[in-house]
Amino acid sequence: MPVGSLEQHGPHLPVSTDSVIASEVSRMVAEQNGYLLMPVIAYGVSYEHAPLFNASTSPDSLSRMISDLCGSLYGSGICNIIIINGHHGNMEALGRLERLVKDSTGNGGGPAVRVFHYWRYMQRQQELGHAGFAETSMMLAISAGSVRMDLAQKGLVTDGMPPERVREISELAKRSFPEATGNGVWGDPAGATAEAGRRLLGESADGISVACAEWLGGSAAQAG
């Protein structure tokens, strides 16, 4: 089950970028492993991008909706649910899921749920940024026609900054991404390529596939 967001991604990427990337990584993982692929949940928690464009839901609403969906899938006989997240702002909501799913299904029952944040399976997690090199490259690999490189702008680049300053900016970005970055872009999309995007997507999908196999193998062993 991919989960994304609808929010500004600079002047050169579509607002659906997080949802598109989460969907593609999920498709790759599903095809590699023979899993059922669900439609993307395209709305996430992106209030920090205001006053730039965002179409957001609250963390409570997002976690409750996904919990309800997990309970419904369990009623249809699906016992293991993998959620692939494409947006940092969703992490709080997704962190509540295991408890919520158990509470909603009652008696400690319900499906086993595991959340994967796809960027954590890229070999260089710090490359992700926001509308920078990594996301732009992945979008070029997935949907080149939706990328306007002629409009691409360099945003906040933290290379060379002291770690404490980067942490300060990161905390500010959680409250106001435009204030932290200036133009809503974290990183530099210059030099982005579809080839690099395919590499990053492959790293994420391969890493998540390995983690899923380990998780499901452990679940099967416990069940046995």
PDB file of C-alpha atoms in Angstrom:
ATOM      1  CA  MET A   1       0.000   0.000   0.000  1.00  0.00           C
ATOM      2  CA  PRO A   2       1.829   3.152  -1.176  1.00  0.00           C
ATOM      3  CA  VAL A   3       1.227   6.388   0.764  1.00  0.00           C
ATOM      4  CA  GLY A   4       2.297   9.755  -0.593  1.00  0.00           C
ATOM      5  CA  SER A   5       1.281  13.401  -0.487  1.00  0.00           C
ATOM      6  CA  LEU A   6       0.122  16.317  -2.617  1.00  0.00           C
ATOM      7  CA  GLU A   7       2.429  19.272  -2.038  1.00  0.00           C
ATOM      8  CA  GLN A   8       4.649  21.725  -3.852  1.00  0.00           C
ATOM      9  CA  HIS A   9       7.880  20.326  -5.273  1.00  0.00           C
ATOM     10  CA  GLY A  10       9.446  23.481  -6.639  1.00  0.00           C
ATOM     11  CA  PRO A  11       8.490  24.921 -10.016  1.00  0.00           C
ATOM     12  CA  HIS A  12       9.753  21.909 -11.998  1.00  0.00           C
ATOM     13  CA  LEU A  13       8.078  18.851 -10.408  1.00  0.00           C
ATOM     14  CA  PRO A  14       4.380  17.944 -10.076  1.00  0.00           C
ATOM     15  CA  VAL A  15       2.633  18.206  -6.702  1.00  0.00           C
ATOM     16  CA  SER A  16       2.048  14.438  -6.897  1.00  0.00           C
ATOM     17  CA  THR A  17       5.786  13.651  -6.810  1.00  0.00           C
ATOM     18  CA  ASP A  18       5.789  11.795  -3.468  1.00  0.00           C
ATOM     19  CA  SER A  19       2.755   9.729  -4.466  1.00  0.00           C
ATOM     20  CA  VAL A  20       4.222   8.894  -7.870  1.00  0.00           C
ATOM     21  CA  ILE A  21       7.542   7.738  -6.401  1.00  0.00           C
ATOM     22  CA  ALA A  22       5.898   5.728  -3.596  1.00  0.00           C
ATOM     23  CA  SER A  23       3.651   4.083  -6.200  1.00  0.00           C
ATOM     24  CA  GLU A  24       6.577   3.145  -8.427  1.00  0.00           C
ATOM     25  CA  VAL A  25       8.662   1.694  -5.588  1.00  0.00           C
ATOM     26  CA  SER A  26       5.597  -0.238  -4.413  1.00  0.00           C
ATOM     27  CA  ARG A  27       4.959  -1.545  -7.933  1.00  0.00           C
ATOM     28  CA  MET A  28       8.553  -2.734  -8.207  1.00  0.00           C
ATOM     29  CA  VAL A  29       8.437  -4.472  -4.818  1.00  0.00           C
ATOM     30  CA  ALA A  30       5.081  -6.085  -5.640  1.00  0.00           C
ATOM     31  CA  GLU A  31       6.293  -7.376  -9.008  1.00  0.00           C
ATOM     32  CA  GLN A  32       9.553  -8.719  -7.572  1.00  0.00           C
ATOM     33  CA  ASN A  33       7.737 -10.671  -4.892  1.00  0.00           C
ATOM     34  CA  GLY A  34       4.274 -11.478  -6.232  1.00  0.00           C
ATOM     35  CA  TYR A  35       2.487  -9.202  -3.746  1.00  0.00           C
ATOM     36  CA  LEU A  36      -0.926  -7.611  -4.241  1.00  0.00           C
ATOM     37  CA  LEU A  37      -0.508  -3.916  -5.095  1.00  0.00           C
ATOM     38  CA  MET A  38      -3.075  -1.468  -3.713  1.00  0.00           C
ATOM     39  CA  PRO A  39      -3.861   1.987  -5.185  1.00  0.00           C
ATOM     40  CA  VAL A  40      -1.869   4.850  -3.702  1.00  0.00           C
ATOM     41  CA  ILE A  41      -3.197   6.954  -0.843  1.00  0.00           C
ATOM     42  CA  ALA A  42      -2.291  10.292  -2.385  1.00  0.00           C
ATOM     43  CA  TYR A  43      -3.122  12.647   0.490  1.00  0.00           C
ATOM     44  CA  GLY A  44      -0.614  13.091   3.285  1.00  0.00           C
ATOM     45  CA  VAL A  45       0.385  15.449   6.092  1.00  0.00           C
ATOM     46  CA  SER A  46       1.998  18.451   4.386  1.00  0.00           C
ATOM     47  CA  TYR A  47       0.846  21.509   6.328  1.00  0.00           C
ATOM     48  CA  GLU A  48       4.480  22.583   6.766  1.00  0.00           C
ATOM     49  CA  HIS A  49       4.555  23.630   3.097  1.00  0.00           C
ATOM     50  CA  ALA A  50       1.982  26.399   3.562  1.00  0.00           C
ATOM     51  CA  PRO A  51       1.479  28.960   2.133  1.00  0.00           C
ATOM     52  CA  LEU A  52       2.846  27.045  -0.872  1.00  0.00           C
ATOM     53  CA  PHE A  53       0.481  24.459  -2.318  1.00  0.00           C
ATOM     54  CA  ASN A  54      -0.496  21.465  -0.237  1.00  0.00           C
ATOM     55  CA  ALA A  55      -3.638  19.328   0.046  1.00  0.00           C
ATOM     56  CA  SER A  56      -3.298  17.841   3.512  1.00  0.00           C
ATOM     57  CA  THR A  57      -5.005  15.722   6.093  1.00  0.00           C
ATOM     58  CA  SER A  58      -4.250  15.568   9.819  1.00  0.00           C
ATOM     59  CA  PRO A  59      -2.008  12.824  11.249  1.00  0.00           C
ATOM     60  CA  ASP A  60      -5.009  11.442  13.163  1.00  0.00           C
ATOM     61  CA  SER A  61      -7.160  11.284  10.040  1.00  0.00           C
ATOM     62  CA  LEU A  62      -4.459   9.636   7.950  1.00  0.00           C
ATOM     63  CA  SER A  63      -3.589   7.000  10.542  1.00  0.00           C
ATOM     64  CA  ARG A  64      -7.246   6.250  11.229  1.00  0.00           C
ATOM     65  CA  MET A  65      -8.085   5.858   7.542  1.00  0.00           C
ATOM     66  CA  ILE A  66      -5.174   3.493   6.908  1.00  0.00           C
ATOM     67  CA  SER A  67      -6.058   1.556  10.064  1.00  0.00           C
ATOM     68  CA  ASP A  68      -9.609   1.157   8.791  1.00  0.00           C
ATOM     69  CA  LEU A  69      -8.307  -0.061   5.432  1.00  0.00           C
ATOM     70  CA  CYS A  70      -5.997  -2.561   7.126  1.00  0.00           C
ATOM     71  CA  GLY A  71      -8.914  -3.900   9.162  1.00  0.00           C
ATOM     72  CA  SER A  72     -10.998  -4.249   6.015  1.00  0.00           C
ATOM     73  CA  LEU A  73      -8.202  -6.078   4.196  1.00  0.00           C
ATOM     74  CA  TYR A  74      -7.826  -8.409   7.169  1.00  0.00           C
ATOM     75  CA  GLY A  75     -11.527  -9.187   6.891  1.00  0.00           C
ATOM     76  CA  SER A  76     -10.827 -10.201   3.300  1.00  0.00           C
ATOM     77  CA  GLY A  77      -8.198 -12.679   4.414  1.00  0.00           C
ATOM     78  CA  ILE A  78      -5.047 -10.542   4.028  1.00  0.00           C
ATOM     79  CA  CYS A  79      -2.852 -11.073   7.086  1.00  0.00           C
ATOM     80  CA  ASN A  80       0.348  -9.150   6.179  1.00  0.00           C
ATOM     81  CA  ILE A  81       0.281  -5.540   4.995  1.00  0.00           C
ATOM     82  CA  ILE A  82       3.314  -3.622   3.754  1.00  0.00           C
ATOM     83  CA  ILE A  83       3.054   0.151   3.625  1.00  0.00           C
ATOM     84  CA  ILE A  84       5.602   2.085   1.559  1.00  0.00           C
ATOM     85  CA  ASN A  85       5.731   5.739   2.520  1.00  0.00           C
ATOM     86  CA  GLY A  86       6.901   8.509   0.213  1.00  0.00           C
ATOM     87  CA  HIS A  87       6.686  11.579   2.467  1.00  0.00           C
ATOM     88  CA  HIS A  88       8.542  12.579   5.647  1.00  0.00           C
ATOM     89  CA  GLY A  89       5.494  14.365   7.033  1.00  0.00           C
ATOM     90  CA  ASN A  90       3.544  11.090   7.194  1.00  0.00           C
ATOM     91  CA  MET A  91       5.949   9.407   9.594  1.00  0.00           C
ATOM     92  CA  GLU A  92       4.134  10.400  12.796  1.00  0.00           C
ATOM     93  CA  ALA A  93       0.787   9.145  11.501  1.00  0.00           C
ATOM     94  CA  LEU A  94       2.248   5.885  10.214  1.00  0.00           C
ATOM     95  CA  GLY A  95       4.064   5.298  13.481  1.00  0.00           C
ATOM     96  CA  ARG A  96       0.712   4.847  15.226  1.00  0.00           C
ATOM     97  CA  LEU A  97      -0.585   2.145  12.931  1.00  0.00           C
ATOM     98  CA  GLU A  98       0.379  -1.033  14.751  1.00  0.00           C
ATOM     99  CA  ARG A  99      -1.498   0.010  17.900  1.00  0.00           C
ATOM    100  CA  LEU A 100      -4.469   1.389  15.988  1.00  0.00           C
ATOM    101  CA  VAL A 101      -4.891  -1.730  13.866  1.00  0.00           C
ATOM    102  CA  LYS A 102      -4.888  -3.973  16.927  1.00  0.00           C
ATOM    103  CA  ASP A 103      -7.358  -1.711  18.738  1.00  0.00           C
ATOM    104  CA  SER A 104      -9.726  -1.572  15.762  1.00  0.00           C
ATOM    105  CA  THR A 105      -9.793  -5.325  15.174  1.00  0.00           C
ATOM    106  CA  GLY A 106     -10.087  -6.175  18.875  1.00  0.00           C
ATOM    107  CA  ASN A 107      -8.615  -8.863  21.135  1.00  0.00           C
ATOM    108  CA  GLY A 108      -5.103  -8.158  19.873  1.00  0.00           C
ATOM    109  CA  GLY A 109      -5.982  -9.685  16.508  1.00  0.00           C
ATOM    110  CA  GLY A 110      -5.684  -8.156  13.086  1.00  0.00           C
ATOM    111  CA  PRO A 111      -3.097  -8.098  10.338  1.00  0.00           C
ATOM    112  CA  ALA A 112       0.637  -7.702  10.805  1.00  0.00           C
ATOM    113  CA  VAL A 113       1.577  -4.254   9.471  1.00  0.00           C
ATOM    114  CA  ARG A 114       5.055  -3.034   8.535  1.00  0.00           C
ATOM    115  CA  VAL A 115       5.898   0.491   7.335  1.00  0.00           C
ATOM    116  CA  PHE A 116       8.873   1.201   5.070  1.00  0.00           C
ATOM    117  CA  HIS A 117      10.079   4.746   4.324  1.00  0.00           C
ATOM    118  CA  TYR A 118      11.561   4.164   0.884  1.00  0.00           C
ATOM    119  CA  TRP A 119      14.421   6.693   1.136  1.00  0.00           C
ATOM    120  CA  ARG A 120      15.933   4.739   4.032  1.00  0.00           C
ATOM    121  CA  TYR A 121      16.810   2.009   1.547  1.00  0.00           C
ATOM    122  CA  MET A 122      18.766   4.297  -0.761  1.00  0.00           C
ATOM    123  CA  GLN A 123      22.505   3.768  -0.327  1.00  0.00           C
ATOM    124  CA  ARG A 124      22.946   7.490   0.357  1.00  0.00           C
ATOM    125  CA  GLN A 125      19.866   8.547   2.290  1.00  0.00           C
ATOM    126  CA  GLN A 126      21.082  12.140   2.542  1.00  0.00           C
ATOM    127  CA  GLU A 127      20.612  12.518  -1.228  1.00  0.00           C
ATOM    128  CA  LEU A 128      16.818  12.644  -0.983  1.00  0.00           C
ATOM    129  CA  GLY A 129      16.237  16.321  -0.160  1.00  0.00           C
ATOM    130  CA  HIS A 130      13.054  17.805  -1.594  1.00  0.00           C
ATOM    131  CA  ALA A 131      12.733  18.467  -5.326  1.00  0.00           C
ATOM    132  CA  GLY A 132      16.518  18.160  -5.535  1.00  0.00           C
ATOM    133  CA  PHE A 133      18.750  15.771  -7.445  1.00  0.00           C
ATOM    134  CA  ALA A 134      17.274  12.493  -6.152  1.00  0.00           C
ATOM    135  CA  GLU A 135      13.550  13.186  -6.488  1.00  0.00           C
ATOM    136  CA  THR A 136      14.066  14.914  -9.834  1.00  0.00           C
ATOM    137  CA  SER A 137      16.072  11.965 -11.142  1.00  0.00           C
ATOM    138  CA  MET A 138      13.444   9.468  -9.996  1.00  0.00           C
ATOM    139  CA  MET A 139      10.677  11.480 -11.630  1.00  0.00           C
ATOM    140  CA  LEU A 140      12.701  11.631 -14.867  1.00  0.00           C
ATOM    141  CA  ALA A 141      12.906   7.835 -14.733  1.00  0.00           C
ATOM    142  CA  ILE A 142       9.190   7.382 -14.022  1.00  0.00           C
ATOM    143  CA  SER A 143       7.501  10.231 -15.891  1.00  0.00           C
ATOM    144  CA  ALA A 144       9.919  12.436 -17.805  1.00  0.00           C
ATOM    145  CA  GLY A 145       7.076  14.336 -19.455  1.00  0.00           C
ATOM    146  CA  SER A 146       5.943  15.713 -16.096  1.00  0.00           C
ATOM    147  CA  VAL A 147       9.348  17.251 -15.282  1.00  0.00           C
ATOM    148  CA  ARG A 148      10.162  20.808 -16.386  1.00  0.00           C
ATOM    149  CA  MET A 149      13.936  21.032 -16.128  1.00  0.00           C
ATOM    150  CA  ASP A 150      13.807  24.453 -17.780  1.00  0.00           C
ATOM    151  CA  LEU A 151      12.090  25.717 -14.620  1.00  0.00           C
ATOM    152  CA  ALA A 152      14.338  23.918 -12.116  1.00  0.00           C
ATOM    153  CA  GLN A 153      15.862  26.037  -9.360  1.00  0.00           C
ATOM    154  CA  LYS A 154      18.606  25.403  -6.852  1.00  0.00           C
ATOM    155  CA  GLY A 155      17.287  25.520  -3.309  1.00  0.00           C
ATOM    156  CA  LEU A 156      18.771  25.108   0.145  1.00  0.00           C
ATOM    157  CA  VAL A 157      22.081  23.235   0.032  1.00  0.00           C
ATOM    158  CA  THR A 158      23.509  22.228   3.403  1.00  0.00           C
ATOM    159  CA  ASP A 159      26.865  20.873   2.191  1.00  0.00           C
ATOM    160  CA  GLY A 160      29.585  22.316   4.404  1.00  0.00           C
ATOM    161  CA  MET A 161      27.203  23.529   7.103  1.00  0.00           C
ATOM    162  CA  PRO A 162      27.950  22.536  10.716  1.00  0.00           C
ATOM    163  CA  PRO A 163      25.764  19.604  11.834  1.00  0.00           C
ATOM    164  CA  GLU A 164      24.094  21.698  14.525  1.00  0.00           C
ATOM    165  CA  ARG A 165      23.042  24.271  11.913  1.00  0.00           C
ATOM    166  CA  VAL A 166      21.591  21.526   9.687  1.00  0.00           C
ATOM    167  CA  ARG A 167      19.609  20.232  12.671  1.00  0.00           C
ATOM    168  CA  GLU A 168      18.267  23.723  13.354  1.00  0.00           C
ATOM    169  CA  ILE A 169      17.136  24.123   9.756  1.00  0.00           C
ATOM    170  CA  SER A 170      15.586  20.649   9.774  1.00  0.00           C
ATOM    171  CA  GLU A 171      13.538  21.531  12.860  1.00  0.00           C
ATOM    172  CA  LEU A 172      12.415  24.781  11.236  1.00  0.00           C
ATOM    173  CA  ALA A 173      11.441  22.880   8.071  1.00  0.00           C
ATOM    174  CA  LYS A 174       9.036  20.736  10.104  1.00  0.00           C
ATOM    175  CA  ARG A 175       7.134  23.944  10.939  1.00  0.00           C
ATOM    176  CA  SER A 176       7.694  25.997   7.774  1.00  0.00           C
ATOM    177  CA  PHE A 177       9.414  24.452   4.791  1.00  0.00           C
ATOM    178  CA  PRO A 178       9.354  27.698   2.766  1.00  0.00           C
ATOM    179  CA  GLU A 179      10.949  29.641   5.617  1.00  0.00           C
ATOM    180  CA  ALA A 180      13.692  27.035   5.970  1.00  0.00           C
ATOM    181  CA  THR A 181      14.470  26.704   2.263  1.00  0.00           C
ATOM    182  CA  GLY A 182      13.494  30.039   0.761  1.00  0.00           C
ATOM    183  CA  ASN A 183      11.967  28.667  -2.438  1.00  0.00           C
ATOM    184  CA  GLY A 184      10.544  25.316  -1.301  1.00  0.00           C
ATOM    185  CA  VAL A 185      13.439  23.268  -2.701  1.00  0.00           C
ATOM    186  CA  TRP A 186      15.949  21.400  -0.533  1.00  0.00           C
ATOM    187  CA  GLY A 187      18.892  20.473  -2.727  1.00  0.00           C
ATOM    188  CA  ASP A 188      19.912  21.136  -6.315  1.00  0.00           C
ATOM    189  CA  PRO A 189      18.135  19.389  -9.212  1.00  0.00           C
ATOM    190  CA  ALA A 190      20.894  20.322 -11.652  1.00  0.00           C
ATOM    191  CA  GLY A 191      22.441  17.268 -13.232  1.00  0.00           C
ATOM    192  CA  ALA A 192      19.492  14.991 -12.465  1.00  0.00           C
ATOM    193  CA  THR A 193      19.161  12.091 -14.912  1.00  0.00           C
ATOM    194  CA  ALA A 194      16.765   9.238 -15.564  1.00  0.00           C
ATOM    195  CA  GLU A 195      19.672   6.810 -15.229  1.00  0.00           C
ATOM    196  CA  ALA A 196      20.376   8.036 -11.698  1.00  0.00           C
ATOM    197  CA  GLY A 197      16.668   7.827 -10.961  1.00  0.00           C
ATOM    198  CA  ARG A 198      16.470   4.197 -12.046  1.00  0.00           C
ATOM    199  CA  ARG A 199      19.434   3.411  -9.796  1.00  0.00           C
ATOM    200  CA  LEU A 200      17.809   5.080  -6.783  1.00  0.00           C
ATOM    201  CA  LEU A 201      14.460   3.389  -7.398  1.00  0.00           C
ATOM    202  CA  GLY A 202      16.185   0.024  -7.764  1.00  0.00           C
ATOM    203  CA  GLU A 203      18.117   0.488  -4.523  1.00  0.00           C
ATOM    204  CA  SER A 204      14.923   1.272  -2.634  1.00  0.00           C
ATOM    205  CA  ALA A 205      12.890  -1.559  -4.141  1.00  0.00           C
ATOM    206  CA  ASP A 206      15.654  -4.131  -3.696  1.00  0.00           C
ATOM    207  CA  GLY A 207      16.326  -3.094  -0.108  1.00  0.00           C
ATOM    208  CA  ILE A 208      12.653  -3.175   0.829  1.00  0.00           C
ATOM    209  CA  SER A 209      12.214  -6.564  -0.863  1.00  0.00           C
ATOM    210  CA  VAL A 210      15.001  -8.030   1.271  1.00  0.00           C
ATOM    211  CA  ALA A 211      13.543  -6.480   4.434  1.00  0.00           C
ATOM    212  CA  CYS A 212      10.065  -7.784   3.566  1.00  0.00           C
ATOM    213  CA  ALA A 213      11.368 -11.308   3.028  1.00  0.00           C
ATOM    214  CA  GLU A 214      13.114 -11.218   6.408  1.00  0.00           C
ATOM    215  CA  TRP A 215      10.012  -9.817   8.108  1.00  0.00           C
ATOM    216  CA  LEU A 216       7.604 -12.285   6.536  1.00  0.00           C
ATOM    217  CA  GLY A 217       9.977 -15.158   7.202  1.00  0.00           C
ATOM    218  CA  GLY A 218      10.131 -14.181  10.851  1.00  0.00           C
ATOM    219  CA  SER A 219       6.343 -13.856  11.013  1.00  0.00           C
ATOM    220  CA  ALA A 220       5.913 -17.309   9.470  1.00  0.00           C
ATOM    221  CA  ALA A 221       8.374 -18.811  11.923  1.00  0.00           C
ATOM    222  CA  GLN A 222       6.549 -17.242  14.854  1.00  0.00           C
ATOM    223  CA  ALA A 223       3.198 -18.456  13.531  1.00  0.00           C
ATOM    224  CA  GLY A 224       4.605 -21.974  13.179  1.00  0.00           C
TER     225      GLY A 224
END
